[in-house]
CSV table of C-alpha atoms in Angstrom, one decimal:
chain,number,residue,atom,x,y,z
A,1,MET,CA,16.7,-7.5,-13.3
A,2,THR,CA,13.3,-8.9,-12.3
A,3,SER,CA,12.7,-6.2,-9.7
A,4,THR,CA,13.7,-3.5,-12.2
A,5,LEU,CA,11.2,-4.9,-14.7
A,6,ALA,CA,8.5,-5.1,-12.0
A,7,GLU,CA,9.1,-1.5,-11.0
A,8,VAL,CA,8.8,-0.3,-14.6
A,9,GLN,CA,5.6,-2.2,-15.0
A,10,ARG,CA,4.2,-0.7,-11.9
A,11,LYS,CA,5.1,2.8,-13.0
A,12,VAL,CA,3.5,2.2,-16.4
A,13,LYS,CA,0.3,0.8,-14.8
A,14,THR,CA,0.1,3.8,-12.4
A,15,TYR,CA,0.6,6.2,-15.3
A,16,LEU,CA,-2.1,4.6,-17.4
A,17,PHE,CA,-4.5,4.5,-14.4
A,18,LYS,CA,-4.0,8.2,-13.8
A,19,GLN,CA,-4.4,9.2,-17.4
A,20,ILE,CA,-7.5,7.1,-18.0
A,21,SER,CA,-9.1,8.3,-14.7
A,22,ARG,CA,-8.5,11.9,-15.5
A,23,GLN,CA,-10.1,11.5,-19.0
A,24,ARG,CA,-13.1,9.8,-17.5
A,25,LEU,CA,-13.8,12.5,-14.9
A,26,LYS,CA,-16.7,14.8,-15.8
A,27,LYS,CA,-16.9,16.8,-12.5
A,28,PRO,CA,-13.5,18.4,-11.8
A,29,THR,CA,-14.7,20.5,-8.8
A,30,PHE,CA,-15.9,18.6,-5.8
A,31,THR,CA,-15.4,18.5,-2.0
A,32,LEU,CA,-14.4,15.2,-0.6
A,33,ILE,CA,-14.7,14.7,3.2
A,34,SER,CA,-12.6,11.7,4.4
A,35,ASN,CA,-11.6,10.4,7.8
A,36,ASN,CA,-8.1,9.8,6.6
A,37,CYS,CA,-5.7,10.2,3.6
A,38,TRP,CA,-8.0,8.3,1.3
A,39,GLY,CA,-9.6,11.5,0.1
A,40,ALA,CA,-6.2,13.2,-0.6
A,41,GLU,CA,-5.2,10.2,-2.7
A,42,VAL,CA,-8.3,10.8,-4.9
A,43,TYR,CA,-7.3,14.4,-5.6
A,44,GLN,CA,-3.7,13.3,-6.4
A,45,LEU,CA,-4.9,10.6,-8.7
A,46,LEU,CA,-7.0,13.1,-10.7
A,47,GLY,CA,-4.4,15.9,-10.6
A,48,LEU,CA,-6.8,18.3,-8.9
A,49,GLN,CA,-6.4,21.1,-6.3
A,50,TYR,CA,-7.5,20.1,-2.9
A,51,ARG,CA,-11.0,21.4,-2.3
A,52,THR,CA,-11.1,20.0,1.2
A,53,PRO,CA,-9.1,20.5,4.4
A,54,PHE,CA,-9.0,16.7,5.1
A,55,VAL,CA,-5.5,16.2,3.7
A,56,GLY,CA,-2.6,14.6,5.6
A,57,LEU,CA,-4.6,13.8,8.7
A,58,PHE,CA,-7.1,11.4,10.3
A,59,LEU,CA,-10.0,11.4,12.7
A,60,HIS,CA,-11.0,8.7,15.1
A,61,ALA,CA,-14.3,7.2,14.1
A,62,PRO,CA,-16.3,8.6,17.1
A,63,CYS,CA,-15.1,12.1,16.3
A,64,TYR,CA,-15.7,11.7,12.6
A,65,ILE,CA,-19.3,10.7,13.0
A,66,GLU,CA,-19.9,13.7,15.4
A,67,LEU,CA,-18.3,16.0,12.8
A,68,LEU,CA,-20.6,14.6,10.0
A,69,LYS,CA,-23.7,15.0,12.2
A,70,ASN,CA,-23.2,18.7,12.3
A,71,LEU,CA,-20.8,19.2,9.4
A,72,GLN,CA,-21.2,22.9,8.6
A,73,SER,CA,-21.2,24.2,12.1
A,74,VAL,CA,-18.3,22.0,13.2
A,75,LEU,CA,-16.2,22.4,10.1
A,76,TYR,CA,-16.3,26.2,10.2
A,77,SER,CA,-15.8,26.5,14.0
A,78,PRO,CA,-12.4,27.7,15.3
A,79,LEU,CA,-9.5,25.3,15.2
A,80,ASP,CA,-7.5,25.1,18.4
A,81,PHE,CA,-4.7,22.8,19.4
A,82,VAL,CA,-4.2,20.5,22.4
A,83,SER,CA,-1.1,18.6,23.6
A,84,MET,CA,-2.9,15.4,24.5
A,85,SER,CA,-5.6,13.3,22.8
A,86,ILE,CA,-8.8,12.2,24.5
A,87,TYR,CA,-7.9,8.7,23.3
A,88,PRO,CA,-5.4,7.0,25.6
A,89,LYS,CA,-4.2,4.5,23.0
A,90,THR,CA,-3.3,7.4,20.7
A,91,ASN,CA,-1.3,9.1,23.4
A,92,GLU,CA,0.6,5.9,24.0
A,93,GLN,CA,1.3,5.5,20.3
A,94,ARG,CA,2.6,9.0,19.9
A,95,LYS,CA,4.9,8.5,22.9
A,96,LYS,CA,6.1,5.1,21.7
A,97,ASN,CA,6.9,6.5,18.2
A,98,GLU,CA,8.1,9.8,19.5
A,99,HIS,CA,5.9,11.4,16.9
A,100,TYR,CA,4.2,14.3,18.5
A,101,TYR,CA,2.3,15.6,15.5
A,102,PRO,CA,-0.2,18.5,16.0
A,103,ILE,CA,-3.7,17.6,17.4
A,104,GLY,CA,-6.4,20.1,16.4
A,105,ARG,CA,-9.7,20.5,18.2
A,106,LEU,CA,-12.9,21.8,16.7
A,107,LYS,CA,-16.4,22.4,18.2
A,108,ASN,CA,-17.7,19.7,20.5
A,109,ASN,CA,-14.2,18.5,21.3
A,110,ILE,CA,-13.8,16.9,17.9
A,111,GLU,CA,-10.1,16.0,17.3
A,112,VAL,CA,-8.3,16.3,14.1
A,113,HIS,CA,-4.9,14.5,14.0
A,114,PHE,CA,-2.5,16.2,11.7
A,115,LEU,CA,-0.4,13.1,11.2
A,116,HIS,CA,1.7,14.5,8.3
A,117,TYR,CA,2.4,18.0,9.6
A,118,GLU,CA,5.4,19.4,11.3
A,119,SER,CA,3.8,22.1,13.4
A,120,LYS,CA,0.5,23.5,14.5
A,121,GLU,CA,1.2,26.6,12.5
A,122,GLU,CA,1.6,24.6,9.3
A,123,ALA,CA,-1.5,22.6,10.1
A,124,GLN,CA,-3.6,25.7,10.9
A,125,GLU,CA,-2.5,27.6,7.8
A,126,LYS,CA,-3.3,24.7,5.4
A,127,TRP,CA,-6.5,23.9,7.1
A,128,TYR,CA,-8.0,27.4,6.8
A,129,ARG,CA,-6.6,27.9,3.2
A,130,ARG,CA,-8.2,24.6,2.0
A,131,LEU,CA,-11.4,25.2,4.0
A,132,GLN,CA,-12.0,28.3,1.9
A,133,ARG,CA,-12.3,26.1,-1.2
A,134,THR,CA,-14.8,23.7,0.2
A,135,ASP,CA,-18.3,23.4,-1.3
A,136,LEU,CA,-20.9,21.7,0.9
A,137,SER,CA,-23.7,21.9,-1.6
A,138,HIS,CA,-25.5,18.6,-2.3
A,139,GLU,CA,-24.2,18.1,-5.8
A,140,SER,CA,-20.6,18.9,-4.9
A,141,LEU,CA,-20.2,17.1,-1.6
A,142,PHE,CA,-18.8,13.5,-1.3
A,143,ILE,CA,-18.3,11.7,2.0
A,144,GLN,CA,-16.0,8.7,2.6
A,145,PHE,CA,-15.7,6.6,5.8
A,146,SER,CA,-13.7,3.5,6.7
A,147,GLU,CA,-14.0,0.9,9.3
A,148,ARG,CA,-10.9,1.7,11.4
A,149,ASP,CA,-9.6,4.0,14.2
A,150,LEU,CA,-12.0,2.9,16.9
A,151,CYS,CA,-14.9,2.3,14.5
A,152,THR,CA,-17.7,0.2,15.9
A,153,TYR,CA,-20.8,-1.4,14.3
A,154,GLU,CA,-22.9,1.3,16.0
A,155,LEU,CA,-20.9,4.0,14.3
A,156,LEU,CA,-21.4,2.3,11.0
A,157,GLU,CA,-25.1,2.3,11.6
A,158,LYS,CA,-25.0,6.0,12.5
A,159,PHE,CA,-23.1,6.7,9.3
A,160,GLU,CA,-25.7,4.9,7.3
A,161,LEU,CA,-28.4,7.1,8.8
A,162,LEU,CA,-26.7,10.4,7.8
A,163,SER,CA,-28.6,12.2,5.0
A,164,PHE,CA,-25.7,12.8,2.6
A,165,GLY,CA,-26.5,11.8,-0.9
A,166,ASN,CA,-23.0,10.8,-1.9
A,167,LYS,CA,-21.4,8.6,0.8
A,168,ILE,CA,-19.5,5.4,0.9
A,169,CYS,CA,-17.9,3.3,3.7
A,170,PHE,CA,-15.2,0.7,3.2
A,171,THR,CA,-15.5,-2.3,5.6
A,172,THR,CA,-13.9,-5.6,6.6
A,173,GLN,CA,-17.1,-7.6,6.0
A,174,ALA,CA,-20.4,-7.4,4.2
A,175,TYR,CA,-23.2,-5.5,5.8
A,176,PRO,CA,-26.1,-6.1,3.4
A,177,HIS,CA,-28.5,-3.8,5.3
A,178,LEU,CA,-26.0,-0.9,5.2
A,179,SER,CA,-26.3,0.3,1.6
A,180,SER,CA,-23.3,2.7,1.8
A,181,SER,CA,-20.9,-0.1,2.9
A,182,ILE,CA,-18.4,-1.7,0.5
A,183,GLU,CA,-16.6,-4.9,1.7
A,184,ILE,CA,-13.0,-5.1,0.7
A,185,ASP,CA,-12.2,-8.8,0.5
A,186,GLN,CA,-8.5,-8.7,1.6
A,187,TYR,CA,-9.6,-7.3,5.0
A,188,VAL,CA,-12.1,-10.0,5.8
A,189,GLY,CA,-11.3,-11.4,9.2
A,190,ARG,CA,-9.4,-8.4,10.3
A,191,ALA,CA,-10.4,-5.8,12.9
A,192,GLU,CA,-10.1,-2.9,10.6
A,193,VAL,CA,-9.1,-1.8,7.1
A,194,ASP,CA,-5.7,-0.3,6.3
A,195,ASP,CA,-4.8,3.4,6.5
A,196,GLY,CA,-6.0,5.7,3.8
A,197,LEU,CA,-3.1,5.2,1.4
A,198,LYS,CA,-3.1,1.4,1.5
A,199,LEU,CA,-6.9,1.4,1.4
A,200,PHE,CA,-7.0,3.6,-1.7
A,201,ARG,CA,-4.8,1.1,-3.5
A,202,ALA,CA,-6.8,-1.9,-2.4
A,203,CYS,CA,-10.3,-0.6,-3.1
A,204,HIS,CA,-10.2,-0.2,-6.9
A,205,ARG,CA,-11.4,-3.7,-7.7
A,206,TYR,CA,-14.5,-3.0,-5.6
A,207,PHE,CA,-15.2,0.7,-6.1
A,208,ASP,CA,-14.9,2.9,-9.2
A,209,VAL,CA,-14.2,6.3,-7.6
A,210,VAL,CA,-14.4,8.3,-10.9
A,211,GLN,CA,-17.8,6.8,-11.7
A,212,TRP,CA,-18.9,7.8,-8.2
A,213,LEU,CA,-17.7,11.3,-8.6
A,214,ASN,CA,-19.6,11.4,-11.9
A,215,SER,CA,-22.8,11.0,-9.9
A,216,GLY,CA,-22.8,7.2,-10.2
A,217,ASP,CA,-23.1,4.5,-7.4
A,218,GLY,CA,-19.4,3.6,-7.6
A,219,LYS,CA,-20.1,0.0,-8.7
A,220,PRO,CA,-17.5,-1.0,-11.3
A,221,ASP,CA,-18.7,-2.0,-14.7
A,222,PHE,CA,-16.5,-3.9,-17.2
A,223,ILE,CA,-14.5,-0.8,-18.0
A,224,GLY,CA,-14.1,0.3,-14.3
A,225,THR,CA,-13.1,-3.2,-13.3
A,226,THR,CA,-10.5,-3.4,-16.1
A,227,ILE,CA,-9.0,-0.1,-15.1
A,228,GLY,CA,-9.1,-0.9,-11.4
A,229,ASN,CA,-7.2,-4.1,-12.0
A,230,LEU,CA,-4.3,-2.0,-13.3
A,231,LEU,CA,-3.2,-1.2,-9.8
A,232,THR,CA,-4.1,-4.5,-8.0
């Protein structure tokens, strides 16, 4: 009985969070570039069509920073596929899990790991279809990064130096001199934050995604904090 009641409460909270978030959003068309599934969760929360190809996939931090350094030229370069990653640990993990998802490769050997796709044909079709909807103009472009998948302090610094106007990075500790970084308390002491889905659920007490998309700084005010607490 207790578990049933808890499940009902969770569903009600999720529903309220979605409805309030959708009512608050003032900018329904935006392109969100993300190194993992965090970005897709934003579109799902708001009930919006994906205007980004970064859905159901992840990039290792070194590749992601290289992508962002030359975003337009890399993003619109041909997408090829390879059987093995340049990252040995990833090859070991794929073999261990017997999960040989497609690995795409863009310009400059930048890998895109299509973790939630069954075939390279599916990955390619959805990548190009969603790519056509992207808008890289300053006012429509939002960039998210997270401290995981071979991220280093040097890569966090490189992200900070990128000239995007709307960018945030979720980290395991405070970096006061990195203005784009947001510490998530539950990850303090860990080597990296969780995957995109778990990170999305964890970040709401610290970051107001709708306020950010409405051209704010993402810092929760009283309303944002109250809404964020619904899911945490």
